[in-house]
PDB file of C-alpha atoms in Angstrom:
ATOM      1  CA  UNK A   1      -3.389 -22.412  11.109  1.00  0.00           C
ATOM      2  CA  UNK A   2      -5.714 -19.412  10.784  1.00  0.00           C
ATOM      3  CA  UNK A   3      -3.666 -16.483  11.789  1.00  0.00           C
ATOM      4  CA  UNK A   4      -5.694 -13.828  13.494  1.00  0.00           C
ATOM      5  CA  UNK A   5      -8.844 -15.942  13.364  1.00  0.00           C
ATOM      6  CA  UNK A   6      -8.603 -17.015  17.006  1.00  0.00           C
ATOM      7  CA  UNK A   7      -8.432 -13.485  18.370  1.00  0.00           C
ATOM      8  CA  UNK A   8     -11.528 -12.405  20.348  1.00  0.00           C
ATOM      9  CA  UNK A   9     -11.485  -8.631  19.981  1.00  0.00           C
ATOM     10  CA  UNK A  10     -14.769  -8.426  21.837  1.00  0.00           C
ATOM     11  CA  UNK A  11     -13.103  -9.437  25.038  1.00  0.00           C
ATOM     12  CA  UNK A  12     -10.761  -6.562  24.972  1.00  0.00           C
ATOM     13  CA  UNK A  13     -11.540  -3.656  27.313  1.00  0.00           C
ATOM     14  CA  UNK A  14      -9.883  -0.627  25.737  1.00  0.00           C
ATOM     15  CA  UNK A  15     -10.632   1.787  28.565  1.00  0.00           C
ATOM     16  CA  UNK A  16      -7.829   2.811  30.886  1.00  0.00           C
ATOM     17  CA  UNK A  17      -4.558   0.901  30.734  1.00  0.00           C
ATOM     18  CA  UNK A  18      -5.307  -1.255  27.648  1.00  0.00           C
ATOM     19  CA  UNK A  19      -6.342   1.779  25.603  1.00  0.00           C
ATOM     20  CA  UNK A  20      -3.061   3.628  26.541  1.00  0.00           C
ATOM     21  CA  UNK A  21      -1.089   0.477  25.684  1.00  0.00           C
ATOM     22  CA  UNK A  22      -2.868   0.182  22.324  1.00  0.00           C
ATOM     23  CA  UNK A  23      -2.251   3.826  21.407  1.00  0.00           C
ATOM     24  CA  UNK A  24       1.384   3.615  22.498  1.00  0.00           C
ATOM     25  CA  UNK A  25       1.948   0.338  20.508  1.00  0.00           C
ATOM     26  CA  UNK A  26       0.320   1.934  17.483  1.00  0.00           C
ATOM     27  CA  UNK A  27       2.435   5.054  17.598  1.00  0.00           C
ATOM     28  CA  UNK A  28       5.701   3.205  18.255  1.00  0.00           C
ATOM     29  CA  UNK A  29       4.968   0.568  15.614  1.00  0.00           C
ATOM     30  CA  UNK A  30       4.056   3.156  12.929  1.00  0.00           C
ATOM     31  CA  UNK A  31       6.918   5.497  13.778  1.00  0.00           C
ATOM     32  CA  UNK A  32       9.467   2.627  13.795  1.00  0.00           C
ATOM     33  CA  UNK A  33       8.240   1.168  10.558  1.00  0.00           C
ATOM     34  CA  UNK A  34       8.098   4.503   8.725  1.00  0.00           C
ATOM     35  CA  UNK A  35      10.973   6.461  10.135  1.00  0.00           C
ATOM     36  CA  UNK A  36      13.605   3.722  10.062  1.00  0.00           C
ATOM     37  CA  UNK A  37      13.261   2.596   6.449  1.00  0.00           C
ATOM     38  CA  UNK A  38      12.724   6.268   5.377  1.00  0.00           C
ATOM     39  CA  UNK A  39      15.989   7.270   6.930  1.00  0.00           C
ATOM     40  CA  UNK A  40      17.890   4.343   5.468  1.00  0.00           C
ATOM     41  CA  UNK A  41      16.475   5.176   2.041  1.00  0.00           C
ATOM     42  CA  UNK A  42      17.342   8.796   2.448  1.00  0.00           C
ATOM     43  CA  UNK A  43      20.976   7.866   3.383  1.00  0.00           C
ATOM     44  CA  UNK A  44      21.150   5.920   0.065  1.00  0.00           C
ATOM     45  CA  UNK A  45      20.326   9.256  -1.686  1.00  0.00           C
ATOM     46  CA  UNK A  46      16.579   8.644  -2.422  1.00  0.00           C
ATOM     47  CA  UNK A  47      14.623  11.874  -2.386  1.00  0.00           C
ATOM     48  CA  UNK A  48      12.533  12.479   0.759  1.00  0.00           C
ATOM     49  CA  UNK A  49       9.291  11.870  -1.096  1.00  0.00           C
ATOM     50  CA  UNK A  50      10.358   8.396  -2.304  1.00  0.00           C
ATOM     51  CA  UNK A  51      11.950   7.645   1.068  1.00  0.00           C
ATOM     52  CA  UNK A  52       8.763   8.380   2.949  1.00  0.00           C
ATOM     53  CA  UNK A  53       6.741   6.331   0.394  1.00  0.00           C
ATOM     54  CA  UNK A  54       9.073   3.357   1.045  1.00  0.00           C
ATOM     55  CA  UNK A  55       8.622   3.771   4.772  1.00  0.00           C
ATOM     56  CA  UNK A  56       4.845   3.950   4.443  1.00  0.00           C
ATOM     57  CA  UNK A  57       4.760   0.852   2.218  1.00  0.00           C
ATOM     58  CA  UNK A  58       6.868  -1.132   4.748  1.00  0.00           C
ATOM     59  CA  UNK A  59       4.407  -0.109   7.456  1.00  0.00           C
ATOM     60  CA  UNK A  60       1.778  -2.376   5.921  1.00  0.00           C
ATOM     61  CA  UNK A  61       3.313  -5.662   6.832  1.00  0.00           C
ATOM     62  CA  UNK A  62       0.216  -6.778   8.729  1.00  0.00           C
ATOM     63  CA  UNK A  63      -0.021 -10.326   7.370  1.00  0.00           C
ATOM     64  CA  UNK A  64       3.448 -11.121   8.391  1.00  0.00           C
ATOM     65  CA  UNK A  65       2.810  -9.790  11.951  1.00  0.00           C
ATOM     66  CA  UNK A  66      -0.405 -11.825  12.293  1.00  0.00           C
ATOM     67  CA  UNK A  67       1.508 -15.016  11.559  1.00  0.00           C
ATOM     68  CA  UNK A  68       4.323 -14.183  14.022  1.00  0.00           C
ATOM     69  CA  UNK A  69       1.750 -13.167  16.671  1.00  0.00           C
ATOM     70  CA  UNK A  70      -0.164 -16.432  16.267  1.00  0.00           C
ATOM     71  CA  UNK A  71       3.066 -18.363  16.687  1.00  0.00           C
ATOM     72  CA  UNK A  72       3.948 -16.398  19.789  1.00  0.00           C
ATOM     73  CA  UNK A  73       0.535 -16.990  21.228  1.00  0.00           C
ATOM     74  CA  UNK A  74       0.541 -20.699  20.533  1.00  0.00           C
ATOM     75  CA  UNK A  75       4.030 -20.874  22.201  1.00  0.00           C
ATOM     76  CA  UNK A  76       2.562 -19.030  25.300  1.00  0.00           C
ATOM     77  CA  UNK A  77       4.949 -16.136  24.717  1.00  0.00           C
ATOM     78  CA  UNK A  78       2.221 -13.510  24.607  1.00  0.00           C
ATOM     79  CA  UNK A  79      -1.135 -13.437  26.362  1.00  0.00           C
ATOM     80  CA  UNK A  80      -4.572 -13.478  24.758  1.00  0.00           C
ATOM     81  CA  UNK A  81      -4.992  -9.799  25.622  1.00  0.00           C
ATOM     82  CA  UNK A  82      -1.650  -8.816  24.115  1.00  0.00           C
ATOM     83  CA  UNK A  83      -2.456 -10.886  20.992  1.00  0.00           C
ATOM     84  CA  UNK A  84      -5.690  -8.936  20.616  1.00  0.00           C
ATOM     85  CA  UNK A  85      -3.887  -5.553  21.053  1.00  0.00           C
ATOM     86  CA  UNK A  86      -1.058  -6.483  18.613  1.00  0.00           C
ATOM     87  CA  UNK A  87      -3.643  -7.804  16.105  1.00  0.00           C
ATOM     88  CA  UNK A  88      -5.442  -4.397  16.126  1.00  0.00           C
ATOM     89  CA  UNK A  89      -2.071  -2.692  15.631  1.00  0.00           C
ATOM     90  CA  UNK A  90      -1.210  -4.979  12.707  1.00  0.00           C
ATOM     91  CA  UNK A  91      -4.549  -4.329  11.078  1.00  0.00           C
ATOM     92  CA  UNK A  92      -4.534  -0.630  11.761  1.00  0.00           C
ATOM     93  CA  UNK A  93      -1.029  -0.123  10.242  1.00  0.00           C
ATOM     94  CA  UNK A  94      -2.164  -1.963   7.182  1.00  0.00           C
ATOM     95  CA  UNK A  95      -5.333  -0.016   6.829  1.00  0.00           C
ATOM     96  CA  UNK A  96      -3.532   3.271   7.209  1.00  0.00           C
ATOM     97  CA  UNK A  97      -1.272   2.655   4.200  1.00  0.00           C
ATOM     98  CA  UNK A  98      -3.548   4.229   1.498  1.00  0.00           C
ATOM     99  CA  UNK A  99      -4.299   7.456   3.467  1.00  0.00           C
ATOM    100  CA  UNK A 100      -0.585   7.861   4.363  1.00  0.00           C
ATOM    101  CA  UNK A 101       0.462   7.321   0.736  1.00  0.00           C
ATOM    102  CA  UNK A 102      -2.028   9.948  -0.323  1.00  0.00           C
ATOM    103  CA  UNK A 103      -0.670  12.260   2.377  1.00  0.00           C
ATOM    104  CA  UNK A 104       2.872  11.841   1.039  1.00  0.00           C
ATOM    105  CA  UNK A 105       1.715  12.470  -2.547  1.00  0.00           C
ATOM    106  CA  UNK A 106       2.600   9.043  -3.691  1.00  0.00           C
ATOM    107  CA  UNK A 107      -0.862   8.235  -4.867  1.00  0.00           C
ATOM    108  CA  UNK A 108      -2.114  10.805  -7.242  1.00  0.00           C
ATOM    109  CA  UNK A 109      -5.435  10.420  -8.947  1.00  0.00           C
ATOM    110  CA  UNK A 110      -4.884  11.115 -12.722  1.00  0.00           C
ATOM    111  CA  UNK A 111      -7.145  13.704 -14.231  1.00  0.00           C
ATOM    112  CA  UNK A 112     -10.012  12.277 -16.261  1.00  0.00           C
ATOM    113  CA  UNK A 113      -9.338  12.341 -20.002  1.00  0.00           C
ATOM    114  CA  UNK A 114     -10.681  15.338 -21.861  1.00  0.00           C
ATOM    115  CA  UNK A 115     -12.454  14.108 -25.049  1.00  0.00           C
ATOM    116  CA  UNK A 116     -12.155  17.589 -26.636  1.00  0.00           C
ATOM    117  CA  UNK A 117      -8.294  17.617 -26.413  1.00  0.00           C
ATOM    118  CA  UNK A 118      -6.478  16.168 -29.414  1.00  0.00           C
ATOM    119  CA  UNK A 119      -4.329  13.137 -28.826  1.00  0.00           C
ATOM    120  CA  UNK A 120      -0.726  14.423 -28.631  1.00  0.00           C
ATOM    121  CA  UNK A 121       1.787  12.988 -31.043  1.00  0.00           C
ATOM    122  CA  UNK A 122      -0.789  11.880 -33.554  1.00  0.00           C
ATOM    123  CA  UNK A 123      -2.430  13.604 -36.412  1.00  0.00           C
ATOM    124  CA  UNK A 124      -6.100  13.196 -37.045  1.00  0.00           C
ATOM    125  CA  UNK A 125      -5.242  10.958 -40.090  1.00  0.00           C
ATOM    126  CA  UNK A 126      -3.110   8.465 -38.032  1.00  0.00           C
ATOM    127  CA  UNK A 127      -5.661   8.459 -35.245  1.00  0.00           C
ATOM    128  CA  UNK A 128      -8.403   7.634 -37.779  1.00  0.00           C
ATOM    129  CA  UNK A 129      -6.265   4.879 -39.305  1.00  0.00           C
ATOM    130  CA  UNK A 130      -5.536   3.494 -35.904  1.00  0.00           C
ATOM    131  CA  UNK A 131      -9.225   3.418 -35.074  1.00  0.00           C
ATOM    132  CA  UNK A 132     -10.152   1.814 -38.424  1.00  0.00           C
ATOM    133  CA  UNK A 133      -7.587  -1.031 -37.840  1.00  0.00           C
ATOM    134  CA  UNK A 134      -5.575  -0.274 -40.980  1.00  0.00           C
ATOM    135  CA  UNK A 135      -1.899  -0.031 -41.458  1.00  0.00           C
ATOM    136  CA  UNK A 136      -0.940   3.604 -42.039  1.00  0.00           C
ATOM    137  CA  UNK A 137       1.743   2.742 -44.643  1.00  0.00           C
ATOM    138  CA  UNK A 138      -0.177   0.452 -46.999  1.00  0.00           C
ATOM    139  CA  UNK A 139      -3.846   1.158 -46.000  1.00  0.00           C
ATOM    140  CA  UNK A 140      -4.197  -2.616 -45.620  1.00  0.00           C
ATOM    141  CA  UNK A 141      -5.929  -4.091 -42.629  1.00  0.00           C
ATOM    142  CA  UNK A 142      -3.416  -4.410 -39.774  1.00  0.00           C
ATOM    143  CA  UNK A 143      -1.705  -7.780 -39.507  1.00  0.00           C
ATOM    144  CA  UNK A 144      -2.550  -8.838 -43.085  1.00  0.00           C
ATOM    145  CA  UNK A 145       0.129  -8.913 -45.860  1.00  0.00           C
ATOM    146  CA  UNK A 146      -0.636  -6.904 -49.006  1.00  0.00           C
ATOM    147  CA  UNK A 147      -2.459  -8.853 -51.692  1.00  0.00           C
TER     148      UNK A 147
END
């Protein structure tokens, strides 16, 4: 079974009613998958930032949705047009995960290392020994017993 592979998105006409349905499905799916888990996490005393991060991460369950949609389509529960719309929703909610995580502050880009700053917690002697591959206690090559 190739979930999502049998969807013909080119046959969708997203003007008018189908466009409104798609937008509505996207808003409801995203709100439901972000707000619900976020509130539950908040009730269990997680801070808001972590609760929202959890909600955003649960929003990206697109692969599971595609499998369920394909099963529903094969069982004639949903139409080909609804399969196409819901496939777009599943893909869109998955794609929006990284931007939403950045918006919540969960994904922070670490600053690039500054080569002029000294390594904290190490003296220049221990840093030189570490780079040379010797043991700082015996001045023997690391991993070798003293002779």
